[in-house]
Short mmCIF file of C-alpha atoms in Angstrom, two decimals:
data_model
loop_
_atom_site.label_atom_id
_atom_site.label_comp_id
_atom_site.label_asym_id
_atom_site.label_seq_id
_atom_site.Cartn_x
_atom_site.Cartn_y
_atom_site.Cartn_z
CA MET A 1 -19.09 13.35 4.42
CA ASN A 2 -16.39 15.13 2.45
CA ILE A 3 -12.88 13.77 1.87
CA LYS A 4 -11.52 17.18 0.87
CA LYS A 5 -12.65 18.78 4.15
CA GLU A 6 -11.16 15.87 6.09
CA ILE A 7 -7.82 16.23 4.30
CA ILE A 8 -7.67 19.99 4.79
CA LYS A 9 -8.32 19.49 8.50
CA TYR A 10 -5.00 17.64 8.82
CA SER A 11 -2.92 19.60 6.29
CA LYS A 12 -0.88 21.59 8.78
CA PHE A 13 -0.21 18.55 10.96
CA PHE A 14 1.10 16.37 8.13
CA GLU A 15 3.08 19.20 6.57
CA GLU A 16 4.85 19.74 9.89
CA HIS A 17 6.08 16.15 9.57
CA GLY A 18 7.41 16.49 6.04
CA PHE A 19 4.34 15.50 4.02
CA LYS A 20 3.20 17.70 1.16
CA LEU A 21 -0.43 17.77 0.04
CA ASN A 22 -0.94 16.55 -3.50
CA THR A 23 -4.00 18.64 -4.32
CA SER A 24 -4.91 16.76 -7.51
CA LEU A 25 -5.01 13.38 -5.72
CA LEU A 26 -6.02 14.68 -2.27
CA ARG A 27 -3.29 12.77 -0.49
CA PHE A 28 -0.17 13.59 1.49
CA GLU A 29 3.21 12.54 0.12
CA LYS A 30 6.75 12.47 1.47
CA VAL A 31 9.32 11.85 -1.26
CA PHE A 32 12.50 9.80 -0.87
CA PRO A 33 15.21 9.17 -3.49
CA HIS A 34 13.90 5.63 -4.10
CA GLY A 35 10.18 6.20 -3.54
CA LYS A 36 7.62 7.95 -1.39
CA GLN A 37 5.36 7.59 1.63
CA VAL A 38 1.68 8.32 1.10
CA ILE A 39 -1.24 9.04 3.44
CA TYR A 40 -4.76 9.13 2.01
CA ALA A 41 -8.37 8.67 3.08
CA ASN A 42 -11.36 6.72 1.78
CA ILE A 43 -15.02 6.66 2.75
CA THR A 44 -16.05 3.19 3.96
CA ASP A 45 -19.37 1.62 4.91
CA GLY A 46 -19.57 -0.10 8.28
CA ASP A 47 -22.08 -1.39 10.81
CA ASN A 48 -22.41 2.10 12.27
CA GLY A 49 -22.71 3.90 8.96
CA LYS A 50 -20.16 5.67 6.83
CA SER A 51 -16.76 6.64 8.18
CA ILE A 52 -13.49 7.93 6.82
CA GLU A 53 -10.65 5.43 6.94
CA TYR A 54 -7.02 6.42 6.56
CA HIS A 55 -4.49 4.39 4.62
CA LEU A 56 -0.70 4.42 4.75
CA GLY A 57 1.03 3.69 1.46
CA ILE A 58 4.53 3.06 0.19
CA ARG A 59 5.80 3.51 -3.35
CA ILE A 60 9.05 1.80 -4.37
CA ASN A 61 10.21 3.33 -7.65
CA THR A 62 12.09 0.28 -8.94
CA VAL A 63 8.97 -1.88 -8.62
CA GLU A 64 6.65 0.59 -10.35
CA GLU A 65 9.15 1.29 -13.15
CA LEU A 66 9.68 -2.43 -13.70
CA ILE A 67 5.96 -3.08 -14.02
CA ILE A 68 5.22 -0.27 -16.45
CA LYS A 69 8.22 -1.26 -18.57
CA GLN A 70 7.34 -4.94 -18.77
CA VAL A 71 3.54 -4.78 -18.53
CA PRO A 72 2.34 -1.57 -20.23
CA MET A 73 -1.26 -2.81 -20.29
CA VAL A 74 -1.61 -2.60 -16.49
CA SER A 75 -4.10 0.22 -15.87
CA PHE A 76 -2.39 2.52 -13.42
CA ASN A 77 -0.50 5.77 -13.59
CA PRO A 78 3.21 4.98 -13.00
CA GLU A 79 3.80 8.39 -11.44
CA GLN A 80 0.91 8.07 -8.98
CA SER A 81 0.87 4.36 -8.20
CA ILE A 82 1.50 2.89 -4.76
CA THR A 83 3.36 -0.38 -4.30
CA PHE A 84 1.60 -1.36 -1.07
CA SER A 85 -0.93 0.26 1.24
CA GLN A 86 -2.56 -0.66 4.52
CA SER A 87 -5.42 0.85 6.47
CA LEU A 88 -4.90 2.03 10.02
CA ASN A 89 -7.32 -0.59 11.30
CA LYS A 90 -5.37 -3.42 9.68
CA LEU A 91 -1.92 -2.47 10.86
CA ARG A 92 -0.52 -5.22 13.01
CA ASP A 93 0.47 -3.11 15.99
CA SER A 94 -1.75 -3.66 19.03
CA SER A 95 -2.05 0.05 19.69
CA THR A 96 -4.02 0.39 16.46
CA LYS A 97 -6.67 -1.98 17.78
CA LYS A 98 -6.94 0.04 20.98
CA ILE A 99 -7.84 3.22 19.13
CA LYS A 100 -9.93 1.58 16.42
CA SER A 101 -13.18 2.73 18.01
CA LEU A 102 -11.86 6.27 18.21
CA LEU A 103 -11.36 6.56 14.47
CA LYS A 104 -15.04 7.05 13.69
CA MET A 105 -16.13 10.40 12.37
CA ASN A 106 -18.70 10.98 15.11
CA ASP A 107 -16.16 10.63 17.92
CA PRO A 108 -15.37 14.04 19.51
CA THR A 109 -11.77 12.96 20.16
CA ASN A 110 -11.33 11.94 16.53
CA ILE A 111 -8.68 14.52 15.58
CA HIS A 112 -6.52 13.97 18.65
CA SER A 113 -6.76 10.19 18.37
CA LYS A 114 -5.58 10.18 14.78
CA LYS A 115 -2.73 12.56 15.49
CA ASP A 116 -1.64 10.47 18.47
CA PHE A 117 -1.65 7.37 16.31
CA PHE A 118 0.52 8.93 13.63
CA LEU A 119 2.94 10.35 16.20
CA ASN A 120 3.24 7.08 18.12
CA GLU A 121 2.93 4.46 15.39
CA GLY A 122 1.98 5.67 11.91
CA PHE A 123 5.06 7.69 11.00
CA LYS A 124 7.30 4.98 12.49
CA TRP A 125 5.64 2.32 10.33
CA LEU A 126 6.04 4.45 7.20
CA ASP A 127 9.73 5.04 7.96
CA GLN A 128 10.29 1.30 8.33
CA MET A 129 8.39 0.39 5.17
CA ILE A 130 10.33 2.72 2.87
CA ASN A 131 13.05 0.06 3.14
CA PRO A 132 12.07 -2.37 0.32
CA SER A 133 13.36 -5.43 2.19
CA ARG A 134 11.41 -4.48 5.30
CA LEU A 135 8.31 -3.85 3.21
CA GLN A 136 8.58 -7.30 1.69
CA GLN A 137 8.91 -8.84 5.15
CA GLU A 138 5.71 -7.05 6.20
CA ILE A 139 3.84 -8.31 3.16
CA SER A 140 5.04 -11.86 3.77
CA LYS A 141 3.29 -11.81 7.17
CA LEU A 142 -0.11 -11.09 5.65
CA LYS A 143 -2.79 -13.73 5.59
CA GLU A 144 -3.77 -15.23 2.26
CA ASP A 145 -7.12 -13.41 2.17
CA SER A 146 -5.33 -10.07 2.41
CA PHE A 147 -4.83 -10.27 -1.36
CA GLU A 148 -8.47 -10.94 -2.20
CA SER A 149 -9.67 -7.67 -3.70
CA HIS A 150 -10.91 -5.99 -6.86
CA ASN A 151 -7.35 -5.07 -7.79
CA LEU A 152 -5.92 -8.56 -7.44
CA VAL A 153 -4.17 -8.41 -10.81
CA GLU A 154 -2.36 -5.18 -10.01
CA LYS A 155 -1.32 -6.54 -6.61
CA ALA A 156 -0.06 -9.72 -8.23
CA PHE A 157 2.32 -7.77 -10.45
CA LYS A 158 3.51 -5.45 -7.69
CA VAL A 159 4.01 -7.98 -4.92
CA THR A 160 5.76 -10.59 -7.04
CA ALA A 161 8.12 -7.94 -8.42
CA LEU A 162 8.89 -6.63 -4.93
CA SER A 163 9.57 -10.14 -3.68
CA LYS A 164 11.81 -11.08 -6.60
CA LEU A 165 13.88 -7.92 -6.21
CA TYR A 166 14.20 -7.78 -2.43
CA ASN A 167 13.25 -11.17 -0.95
CA PRO A 168 13.96 -13.79 -3.63
CA ASN A 169 13.61 -16.72 -1.20
CA TYR A 170 9.93 -15.88 -0.74
CA TYR A 171 9.32 -15.22 -4.43
CA PRO A 172 8.45 -18.85 -5.44
CA ILE A 173 5.76 -19.00 -2.74
CA LEU A 174 4.10 -15.76 -3.82
CA ARG A 175 4.50 -16.71 -7.45
CA GLN A 176 2.51 -19.90 -6.99
CA SER A 177 -0.07 -18.26 -4.73
CA PHE A 178 -0.94 -15.56 -7.25
CA LEU A 179 -0.98 -18.01 -10.12
CA GLU A 180 -3.63 -20.02 -8.30
CA LYS A 181 -5.65 -16.92 -7.40
CA ILE A 182 -5.67 -15.49 -10.90
CA ASN A 183 -6.80 -18.83 -12.35
CA CYS A 184 -9.45 -19.36 -9.68
CA ASN A 185 -10.86 -15.86 -10.17
CA GLU A 186 -11.50 -16.56 -13.85
CA MET A 187 -9.39 -13.76 -15.22
CA THR A 188 -9.35 -13.25 -18.97
CA PRO A 189 -6.89 -15.30 -21.05
CA PHE A 190 -5.14 -12.05 -21.96
CA THR A 191 -4.62 -11.17 -18.27
CA ILE A 192 -3.32 -14.62 -17.43
CA ALA A 193 -0.97 -14.57 -20.42
CA SER A 194 0.35 -11.15 -19.41
CA PHE A 195 1.03 -12.33 -15.87
CA LEU A 196 2.73 -15.51 -17.09
CA GLN A 197 4.94 -13.43 -19.36
CA PHE A 198 5.81 -11.14 -16.45
CA LEU A 199 6.64 -14.12 -14.22
CA ASN A 200 8.91 -15.50 -16.92
CA TYR A 201 10.74 -12.18 -16.96
CA LEU A 202 11.04 -12.17 -13.15
CA ASP A 203 12.28 -15.77 -13.12
CA ASN A 204 15.32 -14.66 -15.07
CA LEU A 205 15.83 -11.32 -13.32
CA LYS A 206 18.68 -10.75 -10.88
CA SER A 207 17.40 -9.64 -7.49
CA GLU A 208 18.47 -6.45 -5.73
CA ALA A 209 19.18 -8.52 -2.63
CA ALA A 210 21.69 -10.75 -4.40
#
């Protein structure tokens, strides 16, 4: 199973809708003045074997620039980083669930199913999420376990910054939630100290929504 072949298969389709292939990262990007939309693929292991799963991502420049300025030790490339991403199968729209079984690599209707999804739902979702306030509202609907992952620390910085800037009323809730998660996951003292320092900066930062 080859990600590069999968990406090339959809190049013309995504380019027709304004997305340019980033050949070094093997992902499609559509740039806006305040950020970008991103479409990329990963190989995942499931009950029926390996499959390629697509993810939709949003980058908000103010969030990424704030993090790299205040927390230079965070290990991500500020020019390539994504503020929030979601897999097709986890998108909340009911139509995604209906085509979930069609997204497997061995399905003969695979190409058409994916294109139909992007035309009917995917591009619409990306257009909505490029609005930082709307993106924060989407994140606030996620279940607690949505943040349990190997990159919890990076998510903690990104999501708290996004909330403080664009949805300050929700910021205290996320702030406390991530504090508890980072402590419970036995992060290093250095990581915890860095996050506490970042939260202190956010506590005194004026929000974009003000």
